[in-house]
Coordinates of C-alpha atoms in Angstrom, one line a residue:
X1 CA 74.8 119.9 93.2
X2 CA 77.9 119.5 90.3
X3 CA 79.2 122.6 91.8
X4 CA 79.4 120.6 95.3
X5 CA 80.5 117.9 93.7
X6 CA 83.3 119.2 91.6
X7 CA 84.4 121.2 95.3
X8 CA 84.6 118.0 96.6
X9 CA 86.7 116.0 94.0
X10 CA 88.9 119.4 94.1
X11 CA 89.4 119.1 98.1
X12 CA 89.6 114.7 98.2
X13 CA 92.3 115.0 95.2
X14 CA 94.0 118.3 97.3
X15 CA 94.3 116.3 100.2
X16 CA 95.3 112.8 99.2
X17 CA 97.5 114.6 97.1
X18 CA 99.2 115.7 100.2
X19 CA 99.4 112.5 102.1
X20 CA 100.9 110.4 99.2
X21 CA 103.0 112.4 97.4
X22 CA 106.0 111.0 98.5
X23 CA 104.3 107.2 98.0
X24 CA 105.7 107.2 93.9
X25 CA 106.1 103.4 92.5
X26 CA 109.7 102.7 91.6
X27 CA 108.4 99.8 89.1
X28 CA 105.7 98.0 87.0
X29 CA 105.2 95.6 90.1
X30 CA 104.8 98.4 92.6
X31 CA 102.5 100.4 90.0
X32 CA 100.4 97.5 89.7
X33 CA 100.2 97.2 93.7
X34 CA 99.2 100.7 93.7
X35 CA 95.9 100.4 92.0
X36 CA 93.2 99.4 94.2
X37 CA 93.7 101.8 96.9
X38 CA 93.4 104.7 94.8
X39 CA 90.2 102.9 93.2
X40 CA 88.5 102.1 96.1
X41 CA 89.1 105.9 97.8
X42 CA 87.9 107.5 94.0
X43 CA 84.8 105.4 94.2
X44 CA 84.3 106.7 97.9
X45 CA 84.7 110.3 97.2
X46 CA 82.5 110.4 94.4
X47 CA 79.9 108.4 95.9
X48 CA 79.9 110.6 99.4
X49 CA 79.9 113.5 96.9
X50 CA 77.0 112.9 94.7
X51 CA 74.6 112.2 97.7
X52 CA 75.9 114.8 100.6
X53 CA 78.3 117.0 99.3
X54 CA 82.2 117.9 99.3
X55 CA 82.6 117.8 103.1
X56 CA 81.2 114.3 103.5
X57 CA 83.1 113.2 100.3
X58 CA 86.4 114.6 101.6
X59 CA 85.6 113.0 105.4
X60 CA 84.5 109.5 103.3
X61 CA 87.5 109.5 101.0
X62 CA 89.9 110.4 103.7
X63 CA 88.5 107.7 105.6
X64 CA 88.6 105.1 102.8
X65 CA 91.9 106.1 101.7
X66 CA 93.8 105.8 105.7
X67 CA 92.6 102.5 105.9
X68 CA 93.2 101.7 102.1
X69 CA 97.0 102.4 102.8
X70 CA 97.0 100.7 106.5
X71 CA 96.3 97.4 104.3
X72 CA 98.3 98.1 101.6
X73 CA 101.2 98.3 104.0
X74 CA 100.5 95.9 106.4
X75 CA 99.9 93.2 102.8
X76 CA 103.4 94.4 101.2
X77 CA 104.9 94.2 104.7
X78 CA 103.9 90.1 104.5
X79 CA 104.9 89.5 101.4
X80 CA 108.3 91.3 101.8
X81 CA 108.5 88.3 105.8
X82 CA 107.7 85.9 103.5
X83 CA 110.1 86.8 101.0
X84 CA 113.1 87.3 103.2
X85 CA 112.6 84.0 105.5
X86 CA 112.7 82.3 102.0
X87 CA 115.8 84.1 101.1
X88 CA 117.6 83.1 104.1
X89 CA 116.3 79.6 104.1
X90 CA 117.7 78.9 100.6
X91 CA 120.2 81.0 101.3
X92 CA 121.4 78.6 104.4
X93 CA 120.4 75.6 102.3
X94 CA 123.3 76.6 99.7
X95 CA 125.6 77.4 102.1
X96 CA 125.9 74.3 103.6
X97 CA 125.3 72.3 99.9
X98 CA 128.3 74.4 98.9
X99 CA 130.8 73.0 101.9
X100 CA 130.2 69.3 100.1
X101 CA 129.2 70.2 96.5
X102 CA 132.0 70.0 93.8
X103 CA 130.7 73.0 91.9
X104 CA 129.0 75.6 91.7
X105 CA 126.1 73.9 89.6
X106 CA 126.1 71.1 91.8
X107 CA 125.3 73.3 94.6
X108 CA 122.5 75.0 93.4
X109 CA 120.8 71.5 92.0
X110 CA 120.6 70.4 95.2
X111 CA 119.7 73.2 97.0
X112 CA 116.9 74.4 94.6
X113 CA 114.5 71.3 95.5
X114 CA 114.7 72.2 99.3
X115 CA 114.1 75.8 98.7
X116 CA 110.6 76.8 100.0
X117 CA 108.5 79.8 100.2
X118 CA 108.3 82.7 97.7
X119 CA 111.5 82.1 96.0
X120 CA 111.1 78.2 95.2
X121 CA 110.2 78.6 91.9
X122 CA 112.6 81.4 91.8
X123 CA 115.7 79.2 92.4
X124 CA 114.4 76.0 90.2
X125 CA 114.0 78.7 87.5
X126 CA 117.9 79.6 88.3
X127 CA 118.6 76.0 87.6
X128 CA 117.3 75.3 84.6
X129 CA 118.5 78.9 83.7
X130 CA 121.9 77.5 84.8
X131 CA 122.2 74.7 82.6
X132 CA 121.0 76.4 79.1
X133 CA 122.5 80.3 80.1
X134 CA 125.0 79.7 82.1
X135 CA 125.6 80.4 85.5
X136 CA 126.6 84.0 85.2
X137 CA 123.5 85.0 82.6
X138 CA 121.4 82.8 85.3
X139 CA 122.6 84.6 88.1
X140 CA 121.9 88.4 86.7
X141 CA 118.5 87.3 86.1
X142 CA 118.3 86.2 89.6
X143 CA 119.4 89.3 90.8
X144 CA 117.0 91.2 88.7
X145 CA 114.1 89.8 90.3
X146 CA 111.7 90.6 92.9
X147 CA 113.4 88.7 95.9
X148 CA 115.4 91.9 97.5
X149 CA 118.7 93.1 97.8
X150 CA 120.0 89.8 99.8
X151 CA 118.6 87.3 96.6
X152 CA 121.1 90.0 94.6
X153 CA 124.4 89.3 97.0
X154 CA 123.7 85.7 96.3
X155 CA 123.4 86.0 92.8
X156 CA 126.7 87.5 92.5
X157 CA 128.3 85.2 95.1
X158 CA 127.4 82.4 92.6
X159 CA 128.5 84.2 89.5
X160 CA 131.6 84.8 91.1
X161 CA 132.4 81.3 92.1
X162 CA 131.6 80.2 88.9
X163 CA 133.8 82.6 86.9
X164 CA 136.5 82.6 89.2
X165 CA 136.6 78.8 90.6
X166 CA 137.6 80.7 94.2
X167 CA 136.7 79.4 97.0
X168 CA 133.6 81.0 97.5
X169 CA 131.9 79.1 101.3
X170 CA 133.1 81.6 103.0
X171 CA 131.4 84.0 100.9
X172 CA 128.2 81.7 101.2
X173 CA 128.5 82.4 105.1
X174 CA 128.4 85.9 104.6
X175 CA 125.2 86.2 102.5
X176 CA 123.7 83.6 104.5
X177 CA 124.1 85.9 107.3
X178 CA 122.9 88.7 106.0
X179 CA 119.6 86.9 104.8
X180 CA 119.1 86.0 108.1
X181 CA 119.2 89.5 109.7
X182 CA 117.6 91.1 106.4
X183 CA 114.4 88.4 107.6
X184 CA 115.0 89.1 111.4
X185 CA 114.7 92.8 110.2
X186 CA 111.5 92.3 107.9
X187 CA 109.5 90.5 110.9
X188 CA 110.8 93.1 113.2
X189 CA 109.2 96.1 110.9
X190 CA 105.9 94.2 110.4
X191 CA 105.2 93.3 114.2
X192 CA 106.2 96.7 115.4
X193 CA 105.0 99.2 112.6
X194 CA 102.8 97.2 110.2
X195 CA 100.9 95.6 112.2
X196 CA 99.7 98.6 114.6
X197 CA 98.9 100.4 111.6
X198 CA 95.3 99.4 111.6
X199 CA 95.0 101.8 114.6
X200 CA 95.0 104.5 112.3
X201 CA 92.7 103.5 110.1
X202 CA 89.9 102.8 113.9
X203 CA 91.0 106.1 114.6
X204 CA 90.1 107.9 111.3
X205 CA 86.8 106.1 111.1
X206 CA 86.1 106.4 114.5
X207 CA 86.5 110.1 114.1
X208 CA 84.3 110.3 110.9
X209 CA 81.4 108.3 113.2
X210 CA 81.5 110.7 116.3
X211 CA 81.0 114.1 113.5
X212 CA 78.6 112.3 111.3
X213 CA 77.1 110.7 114.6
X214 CA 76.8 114.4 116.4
X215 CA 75.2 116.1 112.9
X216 CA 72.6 113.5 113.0
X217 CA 71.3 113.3 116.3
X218 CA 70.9 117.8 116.7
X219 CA 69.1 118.5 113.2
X220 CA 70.7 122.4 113.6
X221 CA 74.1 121.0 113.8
X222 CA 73.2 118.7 110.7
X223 CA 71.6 122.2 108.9
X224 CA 75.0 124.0 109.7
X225 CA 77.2 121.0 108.6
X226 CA 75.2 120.9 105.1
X227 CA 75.5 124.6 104.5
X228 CA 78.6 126.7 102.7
X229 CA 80.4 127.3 106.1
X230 CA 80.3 123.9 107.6
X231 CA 81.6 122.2 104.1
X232 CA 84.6 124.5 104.3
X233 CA 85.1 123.5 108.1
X234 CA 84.7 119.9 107.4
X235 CA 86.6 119.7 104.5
X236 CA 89.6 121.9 106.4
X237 CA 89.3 119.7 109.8
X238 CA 89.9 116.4 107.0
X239 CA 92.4 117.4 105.4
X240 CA 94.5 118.5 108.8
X241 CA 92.9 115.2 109.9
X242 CA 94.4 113.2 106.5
X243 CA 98.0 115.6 106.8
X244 CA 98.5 113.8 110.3
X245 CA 99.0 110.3 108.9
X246 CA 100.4 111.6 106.3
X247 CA 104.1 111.2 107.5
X248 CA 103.7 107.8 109.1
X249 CA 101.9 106.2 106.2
X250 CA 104.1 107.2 103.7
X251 CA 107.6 106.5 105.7
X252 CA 106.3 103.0 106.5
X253 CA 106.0 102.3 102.5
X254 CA 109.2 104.2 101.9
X255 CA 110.8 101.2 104.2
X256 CA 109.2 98.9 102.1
X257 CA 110.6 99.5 98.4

């Protein structure tokens, strides 16, 4: 039994290996994201393992783990909608602030209370930030943060205007549009990819049901499925099975960094 068992942590690990190699945080917040996927398949594998051998671990783990991802990607692809319509929204909010505002300060205290979404706390944070760091060591700070690449253009728009005392709407405009195709893009990747991911994950399990389903209605196709050969055919048909999603899985979550 440990010898099955240790076969079958060898396979899971083989093939998971292959599908998310490419899937490599890029920071703490990503790493931290990255957790409970890899739990949840671990506790699978070892679980299938210990009761009916490598084949069934590697078929249970690669189950656990396609679906694991789908939600993974389809939850990062949310937060990243929700991220970017707030961009753009305080983005358009300081845009137009910045055609009546005085300065650059006076701007961003009126636009920070009408910022909503993921990055209001974000920009009342840049306020205060504002008055006791200045606008420039405010801004970098901004940029540094979770909110994308767009937040980052905006940050340096405002350090900008605040160093140079240019005229700096027109550069407003610019980010502003570019927020609002950066959100037009995020809700774009999540109703088109993201959210037709969970197919893969029916497709996966409903694969595992109709060979688990088969072994257990003939008790000779169960016998061959529990002996030497049929572990090394199972565990070979998952991990061609787990290969296939490979590519898609881990290109969706490569658009998503």
């Amino acid at each position: 039994m440990l010898r099955f068992i240790a076969l079958g942590v060898v396979g899971v690990s083989a093939a998971l290996w292959i599908v998310f190699a490419d899937v490599a945080p890029v920071g703490p917040a990503e790493q931290r994201s990255l957790r409970w996927p890899w739990l949840v398949t671990g506790l699978t594998a070892f679980g299938a393992g210990l009761a009916l051998g490598p084949a069934a671990a590697g078929m249970a783990s690669a189950v656990t783990g396609i679906c694991a991802w789908c939600a993974a990607v389809i939850l990062r692809s949310r937060e990243r909608v929700a991220t970017a319509e707030s961009v753009a929204q305080f983005a358009a909010v300081l845009a137009n602030q910045a055609q009546v505002s005085r300065t650059v300060v006076d701007a961003l205290e009126t636009s920070a209370p009408l910022a909503s979404g993921p990055v209001a706390r974000t920009a009342a944070t840049f306020v205060a930030e504002c008055r006791s760091l200045g606008v420039e060591a405010a801004a970098q700070r901004f940029a540094d943060g979770d909110e994308g690449a767009v937040a980052a253009w905006l940050a340096d728009a405002v350090a900008v205007a605040a160093s140079s005392g240019g005229e700096w709407v027109p550069i407003l405009g610019v980010v502003e549009s570019e927020a609002a195709e950066a959100a037009a893009t995020a809700r774009h990747f999540h109703r088109h990819v993201a959210a037709n991911l969970p197919q893969i994950g029916l497709a996966a399990a409903l694969g595992a049901a109709v060979a688990v389903g088969s072994a257990l209605v003939s008790p000779d196709a169960w016998a061959w499925l529990s002996g030497p050969q049929g572990q090394r055919v199972g565990l070979a048909a998952t991990a061609v099975g787990v290969a296939l999603c490979a590519r898609l899985l881990a290109s969706a979550w490569e658009m998503l960094r």
